[in-house]
mmCIF file of C-alpha atoms in Angstrom:
data_model
loop_
_atom_site.group_PDB
_atom_site.id
_atom_site.type_symbol
_atom_site.label_atom_id
_atom_site.label_comp_id
_atom_site.label_asym_id
_atom_site.label_seq_id
_atom_site.Cartn_x
_atom_site.Cartn_y
_atom_site.Cartn_z
ATOM 1 C CA UNK A 1 -15.539 69.468 192.737
ATOM 2 C CA UNK A 2 -11.478 70.062 193.053
ATOM 3 C CA UNK A 3 -9.877 67.913 195.717
ATOM 4 C CA UNK A 4 -6.865 69.327 198.258
ATOM 5 C CA UNK A 5 -4.520 67.432 199.636
ATOM 6 C CA UNK A 6 -4.058 67.213 203.448
ATOM 7 C CA UNK A 7 -0.239 67.225 202.862
ATOM 8 C CA UNK A 8 2.031 69.898 202.411
ATOM 9 C CA UNK A 9 4.670 69.789 199.634
ATOM 10 C CA UNK A 10 8.193 71.280 199.651
ATOM 11 C CA UNK A 11 6.796 74.166 197.558
ATOM 12 C CA UNK A 12 4.305 74.782 199.881
ATOM 13 C CA UNK A 13 6.842 74.830 203.151
ATOM 14 C CA UNK A 14 9.101 77.018 200.607
ATOM 15 C CA UNK A 15 6.604 79.340 199.503
ATOM 16 C CA UNK A 16 5.698 79.881 203.658
ATOM 17 C CA UNK A 17 9.337 80.786 204.291
ATOM 18 C CA UNK A 18 9.565 83.243 201.441
ATOM 19 C CA UNK A 19 6.596 85.352 202.608
ATOM 20 C CA UNK A 20 7.748 85.360 205.992
ATOM 21 C CA UNK A 21 10.493 87.016 204.195
ATOM 22 C CA UNK A 22 8.861 89.229 202.774
ATOM 23 C CA UNK A 23 9.234 87.738 199.394
ATOM 24 C CA UNK A 24 6.262 87.784 197.387
ATOM 25 C CA UNK A 25 3.755 88.537 200.404
ATOM 26 C CA UNK A 26 1.358 90.247 198.504
ATOM 27 C CA UNK A 27 0.405 87.954 195.693
ATOM 28 C CA UNK A 28 -0.002 84.785 197.808
ATOM 29 C CA UNK A 29 -2.801 83.342 196.798
ATOM 30 C CA UNK A 30 -5.510 80.618 195.980
ATOM 31 C CA UNK A 31 -8.422 80.897 193.939
ATOM 32 C CA UNK A 32 -11.337 81.080 196.137
ATOM 33 C CA UNK A 33 -14.234 78.614 196.584
ATOM 34 C CA UNK A 34 -15.330 75.004 197.624
ATOM 35 C CA UNK A 35 -12.523 72.114 198.032
ATOM 36 C CA UNK A 36 -12.853 68.743 199.026
ATOM 37 C CA UNK A 37 -10.762 67.670 202.169
ATOM 38 C CA UNK A 38 -10.766 63.688 201.747
ATOM 39 C CA UNK A 39 -14.111 62.260 200.391
ATOM 40 C CA UNK A 40 -16.957 64.609 202.201
ATOM 41 C CA UNK A 41 -20.670 63.798 202.102
ATOM 42 C CA UNK A 42 -23.583 65.604 202.486
ATOM 43 C CA UNK A 43 -23.114 65.589 206.622
ATOM 44 C CA UNK A 44 -19.292 66.851 206.585
ATOM 45 C CA UNK A 45 -18.672 69.795 208.466
ATOM 46 C CA UNK A 46 -17.764 73.325 206.313
ATOM 47 C CA UNK A 47 -14.557 74.969 207.273
ATOM 48 C CA UNK A 48 -14.954 78.500 206.180
ATOM 49 C CA UNK A 49 -11.217 80.418 205.867
ATOM 50 C CA UNK A 50 -9.447 82.964 203.386
ATOM 51 C CA UNK A 51 -7.481 82.677 200.173
ATOM 52 C CA UNK A 52 -3.967 83.547 201.758
ATOM 53 C CA UNK A 53 -1.897 80.303 200.696
ATOM 54 C CA UNK A 54 -0.187 80.628 203.884
ATOM 55 C CA UNK A 55 -4.059 80.002 205.972
ATOM 56 C CA UNK A 56 -5.059 77.820 203.242
ATOM 57 C CA UNK A 57 -2.592 75.769 203.428
ATOM 58 C CA UNK A 58 -2.265 75.647 207.182
ATOM 59 C CA UNK A 59 -6.205 75.007 207.879
ATOM 60 C CA UNK A 60 -5.947 71.979 205.122
ATOM 61 C CA UNK A 61 -2.498 70.031 206.363
ATOM 62 C CA UNK A 62 -4.445 70.380 210.474
ATOM 63 C CA UNK A 63 -7.150 68.304 208.673
ATOM 64 C CA UNK A 64 -5.221 65.250 207.364
ATOM 65 C CA UNK A 65 -6.994 62.235 207.382
ATOM 66 C CA UNK A 66 -10.685 64.056 208.055
ATOM 67 C CA UNK A 67 -13.464 64.203 205.038
ATOM 68 C CA UNK A 68 -14.246 67.856 205.183
ATOM 69 C CA UNK A 69 -15.537 70.668 203.314
ATOM 70 C CA UNK A 70 -13.141 73.966 202.700
ATOM 71 C CA UNK A 71 -15.140 77.135 201.731
ATOM 72 C CA UNK A 72 -12.073 79.597 200.779
ATOM 73 C CA UNK A 73 -13.036 83.449 200.594
ATOM 74 C CA UNK A 74 -11.563 85.685 197.914
ATOM 75 C CA UNK A 75 -9.368 88.032 200.926
ATOM 76 C CA UNK A 76 -7.233 89.007 198.117
ATOM 77 C CA UNK A 77 -4.220 87.123 199.532
ATOM 78 C CA UNK A 78 -4.839 88.582 203.002
ATOM 79 C CA UNK A 79 -4.670 86.717 206.359
ATOM 80 C CA UNK A 80 -8.052 85.949 208.257
ATOM 81 C CA UNK A 81 -7.848 88.869 210.818
ATOM 82 C CA UNK A 82 -6.735 91.327 208.442
ATOM 83 C CA UNK A 83 -9.334 90.647 205.702
ATOM 84 C CA UNK A 84 -11.837 90.841 208.318
ATOM 85 C CA UNK A 85 -10.500 94.407 209.796
ATOM 86 C CA UNK A 86 -11.071 95.058 206.540
ATOM 87 C CA UNK A 87 -14.141 93.645 205.446
ATOM 88 C CA UNK A 88 -13.077 91.743 202.313
ATOM 89 C CA UNK A 89 -13.513 87.892 204.843
ATOM 90 C CA UNK A 90 -17.088 89.576 205.587
ATOM 91 C CA UNK A 91 -20.713 88.675 205.571
ATOM 92 C CA UNK A 92 -20.948 90.118 201.932
ATOM 93 C CA UNK A 93 -18.050 87.877 200.946
ATOM 94 C CA UNK A 94 -19.625 85.077 202.383
ATOM 95 C CA UNK A 95 -23.031 85.107 201.626
ATOM 96 C CA UNK A 96 -22.455 85.310 197.937
ATOM 97 C CA UNK A 97 -19.566 82.489 197.990
ATOM 98 C CA UNK A 98 -21.963 80.370 199.993
ATOM 99 C CA UNK A 99 -24.597 81.185 197.138
ATOM 100 C CA UNK A 100 -22.209 80.596 194.284
ATOM 101 C CA UNK A 101 -20.957 77.386 195.589
ATOM 102 C CA UNK A 102 -24.582 76.182 195.688
ATOM 103 C CA UNK A 103 -23.600 74.672 198.831
ATOM 104 C CA UNK A 104 -27.042 74.404 200.129
ATOM 105 C CA UNK A 105 -27.601 71.357 197.411
ATOM 106 C CA UNK A 106 -24.273 69.812 198.313
ATOM 107 C CA UNK A 107 -24.967 69.400 201.860
ATOM 108 C CA UNK A 108 -27.568 68.405 204.257
ATOM 109 C CA UNK A 109 -26.858 70.481 207.393
ATOM 110 C CA UNK A 110 -27.061 74.268 207.594
ATOM 111 C CA UNK A 111 -23.641 74.677 210.078
ATOM 112 C CA UNK A 112 -20.566 76.900 208.843
ATOM 113 C CA UNK A 113 -17.479 76.900 211.188
ATOM 114 C CA UNK A 114 -15.308 80.173 211.141
ATOM 115 C CA UNK A 115 -12.571 81.050 212.892
ATOM 116 C CA UNK A 116 -12.948 83.503 215.648
ATOM 117 C CA UNK A 117 -10.722 86.217 214.010
ATOM 118 C CA UNK A 118 -12.895 86.287 211.352
ATOM 119 C CA UNK A 119 -15.652 87.729 213.663
ATOM 120 C CA UNK A 120 -14.983 91.675 212.904
ATOM 121 C CA UNK A 121 -16.107 91.090 209.938
ATOM 122 C CA UNK A 122 -18.500 88.618 209.710
ATOM 123 C CA UNK A 123 -22.563 89.298 211.293
ATOM 124 C CA UNK A 124 -23.179 85.877 211.952
ATOM 125 C CA UNK A 125 -27.278 86.772 212.336
ATOM 126 C CA UNK A 126 -26.748 88.629 208.920
ATOM 127 C CA UNK A 127 -25.312 85.394 207.196
ATOM 128 C CA UNK A 128 -28.165 83.633 208.885
ATOM 129 C CA UNK A 129 -31.018 86.067 207.837
ATOM 130 C CA UNK A 130 -29.751 86.012 204.145
ATOM 131 C CA UNK A 131 -28.565 81.989 203.471
ATOM 132 C CA UNK A 132 -29.870 80.088 206.118
ATOM 133 C CA UNK A 133 -27.246 78.445 207.305
ATOM 134 C CA UNK A 134 -26.025 78.960 211.128
ATOM 135 C CA UNK A 135 -22.441 80.618 211.541
ATOM 136 C CA UNK A 136 -20.640 78.715 214.750
ATOM 137 C CA UNK A 137 -17.194 80.623 215.915
ATOM 138 C CA UNK A 138 -14.961 77.569 216.515
ATOM 139 C CA UNK A 139 -11.674 78.627 217.514
ATOM 140 C CA UNK A 140 -9.142 81.037 217.126
ATOM 141 C CA UNK A 141 -5.669 78.995 216.231
ATOM 142 C CA UNK A 142 -6.077 76.581 213.092
ATOM 143 C CA UNK A 143 -4.080 74.370 215.389
ATOM 144 C CA UNK A 144 -7.275 73.868 217.846
ATOM 145 C CA UNK A 145 -9.197 73.176 214.962
ATOM 146 C CA UNK A 146 -8.937 69.048 215.182
ATOM 147 C CA UNK A 147 -9.520 69.074 218.824
ATOM 148 C CA UNK A 148 -12.691 71.580 218.136
ATOM 149 C CA UNK A 149 -13.901 68.678 215.940
ATOM 150 C CA UNK A 150 -12.871 65.802 217.692
ATOM 151 C CA UNK A 151 -14.757 67.598 220.915
ATOM 152 C CA UNK A 152 -18.190 67.699 219.507
ATOM 153 C CA UNK A 153 -17.658 70.982 218.103
ATOM 154 C CA UNK A 154 -17.001 72.560 221.640
ATOM 155 C CA UNK A 155 -15.282 75.750 222.358
ATOM 156 C CA UNK A 156 -12.984 75.776 225.354
ATOM 157 C CA UNK A 157 -11.366 79.005 226.708
ATOM 158 C CA UNK A 158 -8.492 78.303 225.823
ATOM 159 C CA UNK A 159 -9.610 77.971 221.754
ATOM 160 C CA UNK A 160 -10.949 81.619 222.132
ATOM 161 C CA UNK A 161 -8.133 83.699 223.911
ATOM 162 C CA UNK A 162 -5.454 85.112 221.966
ATOM 163 C CA UNK A 163 -1.560 84.406 223.268
ATOM 164 C CA UNK A 164 1.633 86.086 221.972
ATOM 165 C CA UNK A 165 4.423 83.538 222.790
ATOM 166 C CA UNK A 166 7.925 84.205 222.347
ATOM 167 C CA UNK A 167 7.622 81.734 219.253
ATOM 168 C CA UNK A 168 4.629 83.719 217.502
ATOM 169 C CA UNK A 169 6.635 86.620 217.721
ATOM 170 C CA UNK A 170 9.810 85.463 215.744
ATOM 171 C CA UNK A 171 7.455 84.054 213.177
ATOM 172 C CA UNK A 172 7.317 88.138 212.769
ATOM 173 C CA UNK A 173 10.939 88.916 213.013
ATOM 174 C CA UNK A 174 12.511 88.431 209.744
ATOM 175 C CA UNK A 175 9.283 90.025 208.081
ATOM 176 C CA UNK A 176 9.106 93.185 210.152
ATOM 177 C CA UNK A 177 13.396 93.406 209.620
ATOM 178 C CA UNK A 178 12.780 93.032 205.623
ATOM 179 C CA UNK A 179 9.946 95.779 205.538
ATOM 180 C CA UNK A 180 12.376 98.045 207.289
ATOM 181 C CA UNK A 181 14.743 97.853 204.561
ATOM 182 C CA UNK A 182 12.640 99.614 201.913
ATOM 183 C CA UNK A 183 13.501 103.004 204.189
ATOM 184 C CA UNK A 184 16.296 101.199 205.922
ATOM 185 C CA UNK A 185 18.684 100.919 202.980
ATOM 186 C CA UNK A 186 18.630 103.810 201.000
ATOM 187 C CA UNK A 187 18.855 105.957 204.323
ATOM 188 C CA UNK A 188 21.773 104.236 205.351
ATOM 189 C CA UNK A 189 23.662 104.614 201.964
ATOM 190 C CA UNK A 190 22.922 108.230 202.567
ATOM 191 C CA UNK A 191 24.286 108.783 205.864
ATOM 192 C CA UNK A 192 27.449 106.662 204.807
ATOM 193 C CA UNK A 193 28.134 108.981 201.540
ATOM 194 C CA UNK A 194 27.319 111.787 203.571
ATOM 195 C CA UNK A 195 29.632 110.838 206.440
ATOM 196 C CA UNK A 196 32.806 109.795 204.751
ATOM 197 C CA UNK A 197 32.057 112.830 202.640
ATOM 198 C CA UNK A 198 32.088 115.193 205.238
ATOM 199 C CA UNK A 199 34.435 113.405 208.089
ATOM 200 C CA UNK A 200 35.675 110.471 206.324
ATOM 201 C CA UNK A 201 35.394 107.211 205.706
ATOM 202 C CA UNK A 202 34.700 105.539 209.219
ATOM 203 C CA UNK A 203 32.737 108.416 210.295
ATOM 204 C CA UNK A 204 30.360 107.240 207.717
ATOM 205 C CA UNK A 205 30.370 103.891 208.679
ATOM 206 C CA UNK A 206 30.277 104.222 212.395
ATOM 207 C CA UNK A 207 27.165 106.784 211.178
ATOM 208 C CA UNK A 208 25.698 104.083 209.276
ATOM 209 C CA UNK A 209 26.229 101.133 212.063
ATOM 210 C CA UNK A 210 24.408 103.452 214.675
ATOM 211 C CA UNK A 211 21.438 103.998 212.238
ATOM 212 C CA UNK A 212 20.949 100.218 211.067
ATOM 213 C CA UNK A 213 21.506 99.437 215.098
ATOM 214 C CA UNK A 214 18.689 101.608 216.497
ATOM 215 C CA UNK A 215 16.120 100.008 213.417
ATOM 216 C CA UNK A 216 17.345 96.486 214.661
ATOM 217 C CA UNK A 217 16.579 97.752 218.033
ATOM 218 C CA UNK A 218 13.010 98.887 217.127
ATOM 219 C CA UNK A 219 12.562 96.253 215.147
ATOM 220 C CA UNK A 220 13.953 92.721 215.850
ATOM 221 C CA UNK A 221 14.716 93.988 219.935
ATOM 222 C CA UNK A 222 11.157 95.384 220.716
ATOM 223 C CA UNK A 223 9.573 92.093 218.992
ATOM 224 C CA UNK A 224 11.512 89.612 220.977
ATOM 225 C CA UNK A 225 11.801 91.647 224.501
ATOM 226 C CA UNK A 226 8.173 92.944 224.321
ATOM 227 C CA UNK A 227 6.905 91.715 227.618
ATOM 228 C CA UNK A 228 9.974 92.010 229.298
ATOM 229 C CA UNK A 229 10.017 96.129 228.115
ATOM 230 C CA UNK A 230 8.615 98.530 230.323
ATOM 231 C CA UNK A 231 5.650 100.024 230.115
ATOM 232 C CA UNK A 232 2.366 99.648 227.916
ATOM 233 C CA UNK A 233 3.235 101.985 225.263
ATOM 234 C CA UNK A 234 4.921 100.608 222.334
ATOM 235 C CA UNK A 235 6.719 104.436 221.851
ATOM 236 C CA UNK A 236 8.164 103.818 225.353
ATOM 237 C CA UNK A 237 9.067 100.235 224.868
ATOM 238 C CA UNK A 238 11.012 101.360 221.307
ATOM 239 C CA UNK A 239 12.647 104.647 223.285
ATOM 240 C CA UNK A 240 14.008 102.653 225.893
ATOM 241 C CA UNK A 241 15.163 99.791 223.562
ATOM 242 C CA UNK A 242 17.003 102.880 221.395
ATOM 243 C CA UNK A 243 18.293 103.928 224.419
ATOM 244 C CA UNK A 244 20.311 100.605 225.205
ATOM 245 C CA UNK A 245 21.632 100.289 221.657
ATOM 246 C CA UNK A 246 22.925 104.274 221.922
ATOM 247 C CA UNK A 247 24.354 103.583 224.975
ATOM 248 C CA UNK A 248 26.248 100.727 223.802
ATOM 249 C CA UNK A 249 27.000 102.606 220.701
ATOM 250 C CA UNK A 250 28.243 105.545 222.619
ATOM 251 C CA UNK A 251 30.954 103.068 224.576
ATOM 252 C CA UNK A 252 31.874 101.993 221.486
ATOM 253 C CA UNK A 253 32.147 104.673 219.224
ATOM 254 C CA UNK A 254 31.734 107.646 221.220
ATOM 255 C CA UNK A 255 35.862 108.173 222.444
ATOM 256 C CA UNK A 256 36.302 110.848 219.410
ATOM 257 C CA UNK A 257 33.054 112.409 219.656
ATOM 258 C CA UNK A 258 32.075 115.954 221.108
ATOM 259 C CA UNK A 259 29.530 115.519 224.120
ATOM 260 C CA UNK A 260 26.593 117.605 221.937
ATOM 261 C CA UNK A 261 27.290 115.279 218.891
ATOM 262 C CA UNK A 262 26.704 111.924 220.928
ATOM 263 C CA UNK A 263 23.613 113.686 222.654
ATOM 264 C CA UNK A 264 22.569 114.399 219.044
ATOM 265 C CA UNK A 265 22.866 110.826 217.680
ATOM 266 C CA UNK A 266 21.481 109.510 221.315
ATOM 267 C CA UNK A 267 18.183 111.353 220.610
ATOM 268 C CA UNK A 268 18.368 110.174 216.514
ATOM 269 C CA UNK A 269 18.919 107.071 217.543
ATOM 270 C CA UNK A 270 16.275 106.639 219.671
ATOM 271 C CA UNK A 271 13.592 108.423 217.540
ATOM 272 C CA UNK A 272 14.053 105.789 214.882
ATOM 273 C CA UNK A 273 13.560 102.952 217.576
ATOM 274 C CA UNK A 274 10.705 104.412 218.628
ATOM 275 C CA UNK A 275 9.006 104.900 215.526
ATOM 276 C CA UNK A 276 9.977 101.514 214.686
ATOM 277 C CA UNK A 277 8.261 100.379 217.736
ATOM 278 C CA UNK A 278 5.095 102.351 217.239
ATOM 279 C CA UNK A 279 4.757 100.667 213.796
ATOM 280 C CA UNK A 280 4.979 97.355 215.381
ATOM 281 C CA UNK A 281 1.898 97.925 216.660
ATOM 282 C CA UNK A 282 -0.070 96.806 213.978
ATOM 283 C CA UNK A 283 1.771 92.950 214.171
ATOM 284 C CA UNK A 284 0.304 92.710 217.725
ATOM 285 C CA UNK A 285 -2.673 91.293 218.447
ATOM 286 C CA UNK A 286 -3.415 93.256 221.271
ATOM 287 C CA UNK A 287 -3.391 97.242 220.099
ATOM 288 C CA UNK A 288 -6.853 99.180 219.882
ATOM 289 C CA UNK A 289 -6.840 102.057 217.429
ATOM 290 C CA UNK A 290 -7.599 104.218 220.399
ATOM 291 C CA UNK A 291 -4.511 103.692 221.939
ATOM 292 C CA UNK A 292 -2.491 103.876 218.712
ATOM 293 C CA UNK A 293 -3.604 107.065 218.258
ATOM 294 C CA UNK A 294 -3.361 108.331 221.962
ATOM 295 C CA UNK A 295 0.322 107.156 221.858
ATOM 296 C CA UNK A 296 0.722 108.946 218.101
ATOM 297 C CA UNK A 297 -0.883 111.989 219.561
ATOM 298 C CA UNK A 298 1.959 111.963 222.577
ATOM 299 C CA UNK A 299 4.904 110.119 220.559
ATOM 300 C CA UNK A 300 4.959 112.390 217.492
ATOM 301 C CA UNK A 301 5.538 115.655 218.755
ATOM 302 C CA UNK A 302 8.162 114.090 221.272
ATOM 303 C CA UNK A 303 9.742 112.716 217.931
ATOM 304 C CA UNK A 304 10.277 115.730 216.043
ATOM 305 C CA UNK A 305 11.236 117.482 218.778
ATOM 306 C CA UNK A 306 14.122 115.052 219.507
ATOM 307 C CA UNK A 307 14.976 115.399 216.104
ATOM 308 C CA UNK A 308 15.379 119.076 215.633
ATOM 309 C CA UNK A 309 17.369 119.297 219.024
ATOM 310 C CA UNK A 310 19.709 116.399 217.620
ATOM 311 C CA UNK A 311 20.111 118.127 214.238
ATOM 312 C CA UNK A 312 21.013 121.516 215.582
ATOM 313 C CA UNK A 313 23.626 120.002 217.874
ATOM 314 C CA UNK A 314 25.166 118.051 214.591
ATOM 315 C CA UNK A 315 25.165 121.674 213.253
ATOM 316 C CA UNK A 316 25.985 124.142 215.733
ATOM 317 C CA UNK A 317 29.500 121.345 216.402
ATOM 318 C CA UNK B 1 -4.159 87.611 226.322
ATOM 319 C CA UNK B 2 -2.967 88.077 230.755
ATOM 320 C CA UNK B 3 0.608 88.794 229.569
ATOM 321 C CA UNK B 4 0.095 91.896 227.643
ATOM 322 C CA UNK B 5 -1.651 95.330 228.175
ATOM 323 C CA UNK B 6 -1.902 98.150 226.136
ATOM 324 C CA UNK B 7 -2.809 101.417 227.381
ATOM 325 C CA UNK B 8 -5.768 101.781 230.052
ATOM 326 C CA UNK B 9 -8.967 103.851 229.658
ATOM 327 C CA UNK B 10 -9.028 104.247 225.809
ATOM 328 C CA UNK B 11 -11.240 101.773 224.518
ATOM 329 C CA UNK B 12 -14.562 103.269 223.230
ATOM 330 C CA UNK B 13 -16.635 99.773 224.137
ATOM 331 C CA UNK B 14 -19.992 100.269 225.568
ATOM 332 C CA UNK B 15 -23.073 97.805 225.918
ATOM 333 C CA UNK B 16 -26.371 98.430 226.892
ATOM 334 C CA UNK B 17 -26.909 95.859 229.650
ATOM 335 C CA UNK B 18 -31.061 96.566 230.182
ATOM 336 C CA UNK B 19 -31.370 95.618 226.194
ATOM 337 C CA UNK B 20 -29.075 92.415 226.210
ATOM 338 C CA UNK B 21 -30.569 89.329 224.752
ATOM 339 C CA UNK B 22 -28.595 87.200 226.545
ATOM 340 C CA UNK B 23 -27.578 85.148 222.976
ATOM 341 C CA UNK B 24 -23.683 85.094 224.164
ATOM 342 C CA UNK B 25 -22.099 86.006 221.013
ATOM 343 C CA UNK B 26 -20.168 88.971 222.325
ATOM 344 C CA UNK B 27 -18.564 86.057 224.804
ATOM 345 C CA UNK B 28 -17.735 83.796 221.663
ATOM 346 C CA UNK B 29 -16.394 86.462 219.149
ATOM 347 C CA UNK B 30 -14.469 88.063 222.048
ATOM 348 C CA UNK B 31 -10.343 87.023 221.629
ATOM 349 C CA UNK B 32 -10.134 89.145 225.075
ATOM 350 C CA UNK B 33 -12.276 87.862 227.603
ATOM 351 C CA UNK B 34 -14.035 91.342 227.437
ATOM 352 C CA UNK B 35 -17.508 90.213 228.361
ATOM 353 C CA UNK B 36 -19.314 87.945 230.898
ATOM 354 C CA UNK B 37 -22.648 86.959 231.713
ATOM 355 C CA UNK B 38 -24.486 87.994 234.715
ATOM 356 C CA UNK B 39 -28.759 86.800 235.415
ATOM 357 C CA UNK B 40 -28.638 86.162 231.557
ATOM 358 C CA UNK B 41 -27.390 89.393 230.290
ATOM 359 C CA UNK B 42 -23.596 89.828 229.262
ATOM 360 C CA UNK B 43 -22.057 92.433 231.157
ATOM 361 C CA UNK B 44 -18.533 94.012 230.461
ATOM 362 C CA UNK B 45 -15.978 92.848 232.821
ATOM 363 C CA UNK B 46 -12.635 93.777 231.362
ATOM 364 C CA UNK B 47 -12.969 97.036 229.114
ATOM 365 C CA UNK B 48 -9.127 97.981 229.104
ATOM 366 C CA UNK B 49 -8.405 94.304 227.361
ATOM 367 C CA UNK B 50 -11.128 95.619 224.750
ATOM 368 C CA UNK B 51 -9.037 95.924 221.403
ATOM 369 C CA UNK B 52 -11.801 97.345 219.334
ATOM 370 C CA UNK B 53 -12.103 95.185 216.469
ATOM 371 C CA UNK B 54 -15.558 95.548 216.719
ATOM 372 C CA UNK B 55 -16.362 91.735 216.318
ATOM 373 C CA UNK B 56 -18.837 92.172 219.210
ATOM 374 C CA UNK B 57 -20.589 94.791 218.134
ATOM 375 C CA UNK B 58 -21.299 93.633 214.325
ATOM 376 C CA UNK B 59 -22.135 90.113 215.666
ATOM 377 C CA UNK B 60 -24.733 91.740 218.096
ATOM 378 C CA UNK B 61 -28.263 91.011 216.566
ATOM 379 C CA UNK B 62 -29.895 93.572 218.770
ATOM 380 C CA UNK B 63 -27.418 96.331 218.558
ATOM 381 C CA UNK B 64 -26.651 96.509 222.131
ATOM 382 C CA UNK B 65 -22.460 96.874 221.399
ATOM 383 C CA UNK B 66 -21.117 99.999 220.520
ATOM 384 C CA UNK B 67 -17.558 100.411 219.782
ATOM 385 C CA UNK B 68 -15.189 102.402 217.273
ATOM 386 C CA UNK B 69 -13.941 99.805 215.700
ATOM 387 C CA UNK B 70 -10.526 99.667 213.434
ATOM 388 C CA UNK B 71 -7.245 97.967 213.538
ATOM 389 C CA UNK B 72 -4.571 98.999 216.389
ATOM 390 C CA UNK B 73 -1.733 99.755 214.016
ATOM 391 C CA UNK B 74 0.208 102.885 213.483
ATOM 392 C CA UNK B 75 1.261 102.347 209.986
ATOM 393 C CA UNK B 76 -2.766 102.094 208.909
ATOM 394 C CA UNK B 77 -3.563 105.224 210.973
ATOM 395 C CA UNK B 78 -0.515 107.201 209.389
ATOM 396 C CA UNK B 79 -1.649 106.092 205.705
ATOM 397 C CA UNK B 80 -5.646 106.818 207.013
ATOM 398 C CA UNK B 81 -4.460 110.330 207.959
ATOM 399 C CA UNK B 82 -2.223 111.170 205.290
ATOM 400 C CA UNK B 83 -4.853 109.996 202.531
ATOM 401 C CA UNK B 84 -7.210 112.374 204.257
ATOM 402 C CA UNK B 85 -4.887 115.475 203.845
ATOM 403 C CA UNK B 86 -4.721 114.306 200.269
ATOM 404 C CA UNK B 87 -0.865 113.735 200.774
ATOM 405 C CA UNK B 88 -0.602 110.192 199.968
ATOM 406 C CA UNK B 89 -3.327 108.405 197.415
ATOM 407 C CA UNK B 90 -2.031 104.491 197.599
ATOM 408 C CA UNK B 91 -4.336 103.213 200.088
ATOM 409 C CA UNK B 92 -2.471 99.584 200.366
ATOM 410 C CA UNK B 93 -1.697 98.032 203.513
ATOM 411 C CA UNK B 94 -1.052 94.510 204.936
#
């Protein structure tokens, strides 16, 4: 039985920092199976989690000084919430892992503690039918796990409610920003070259800054200012952030540009930040697929029209 | 999640209150307080807060909850759409 420490080392902290910046994010995992924290006996609780290393580290470090079984499911390095949505943190894997680890021989009780965000993938009644283990959805956040355990395994309403605080949103900023580079860097290089070729280096540079600013408005500004940007629609929030940015850009660089060029630029920049804001829906915990589909049906034709008008205005001058 | 509200009147969530056995599972798994108990049965009190994650439907032992479950992620929906059109093969996502 692998014994694991509840103390995180420097390498663990460094690893978490790296995935927050999008480095090695798709290969950040630990082997699935049953682990022991402290020296758990047959009556010790069993906490079930995903094999995304950041999740696994958070769980084990929150359980310091306790004797606990940790059952790690194979989610291919994906966090509990996303893996549950895809089904890898699911009934089938949980049943398989319970059987494979011989859990019923190790334990005197028949209770598994699951994260609430794992519930979209796991049917508690089917797990009970297949394995004889009762599934209890403990808490939503790892940070509440110690209180849950000390509390006689009672879930308070606060442990069940999702939040999306400024600190939680700020943690997402680096990865949102870095992931946008995949498209943004080649596009900026192209803008710089084309602008330089047509109107000189400073035109290329001004255009590139405008574009990078629009991406920052759609990723960083929307993430941080989410509750204060008006409207429920993300495309709309991104449009407002984009308008604010392009307004600043016009004041800074617009002096020598013609009116059609400026209008075209504002349309294009606003489209870029609106698109990135719409993309941020997947990183938030309060959007529904029906809502996102509805937004996409309205936003994409509007974005396409704005881009076509922008190109016509640019070429026409 | 009182602070953040997404689009109204889009959620596909439905609950057949008549067939509910009152096990409270849907209240336990819902991260947005969509359900409440009344007279020993679950009912929907805040459908607009539903994110269609499907936890309630999957965990209902008598299948009284129905929802078109999925992820509220534009990127995933674009990839799915491109995949359906045969324009994109790689289905991997976050």
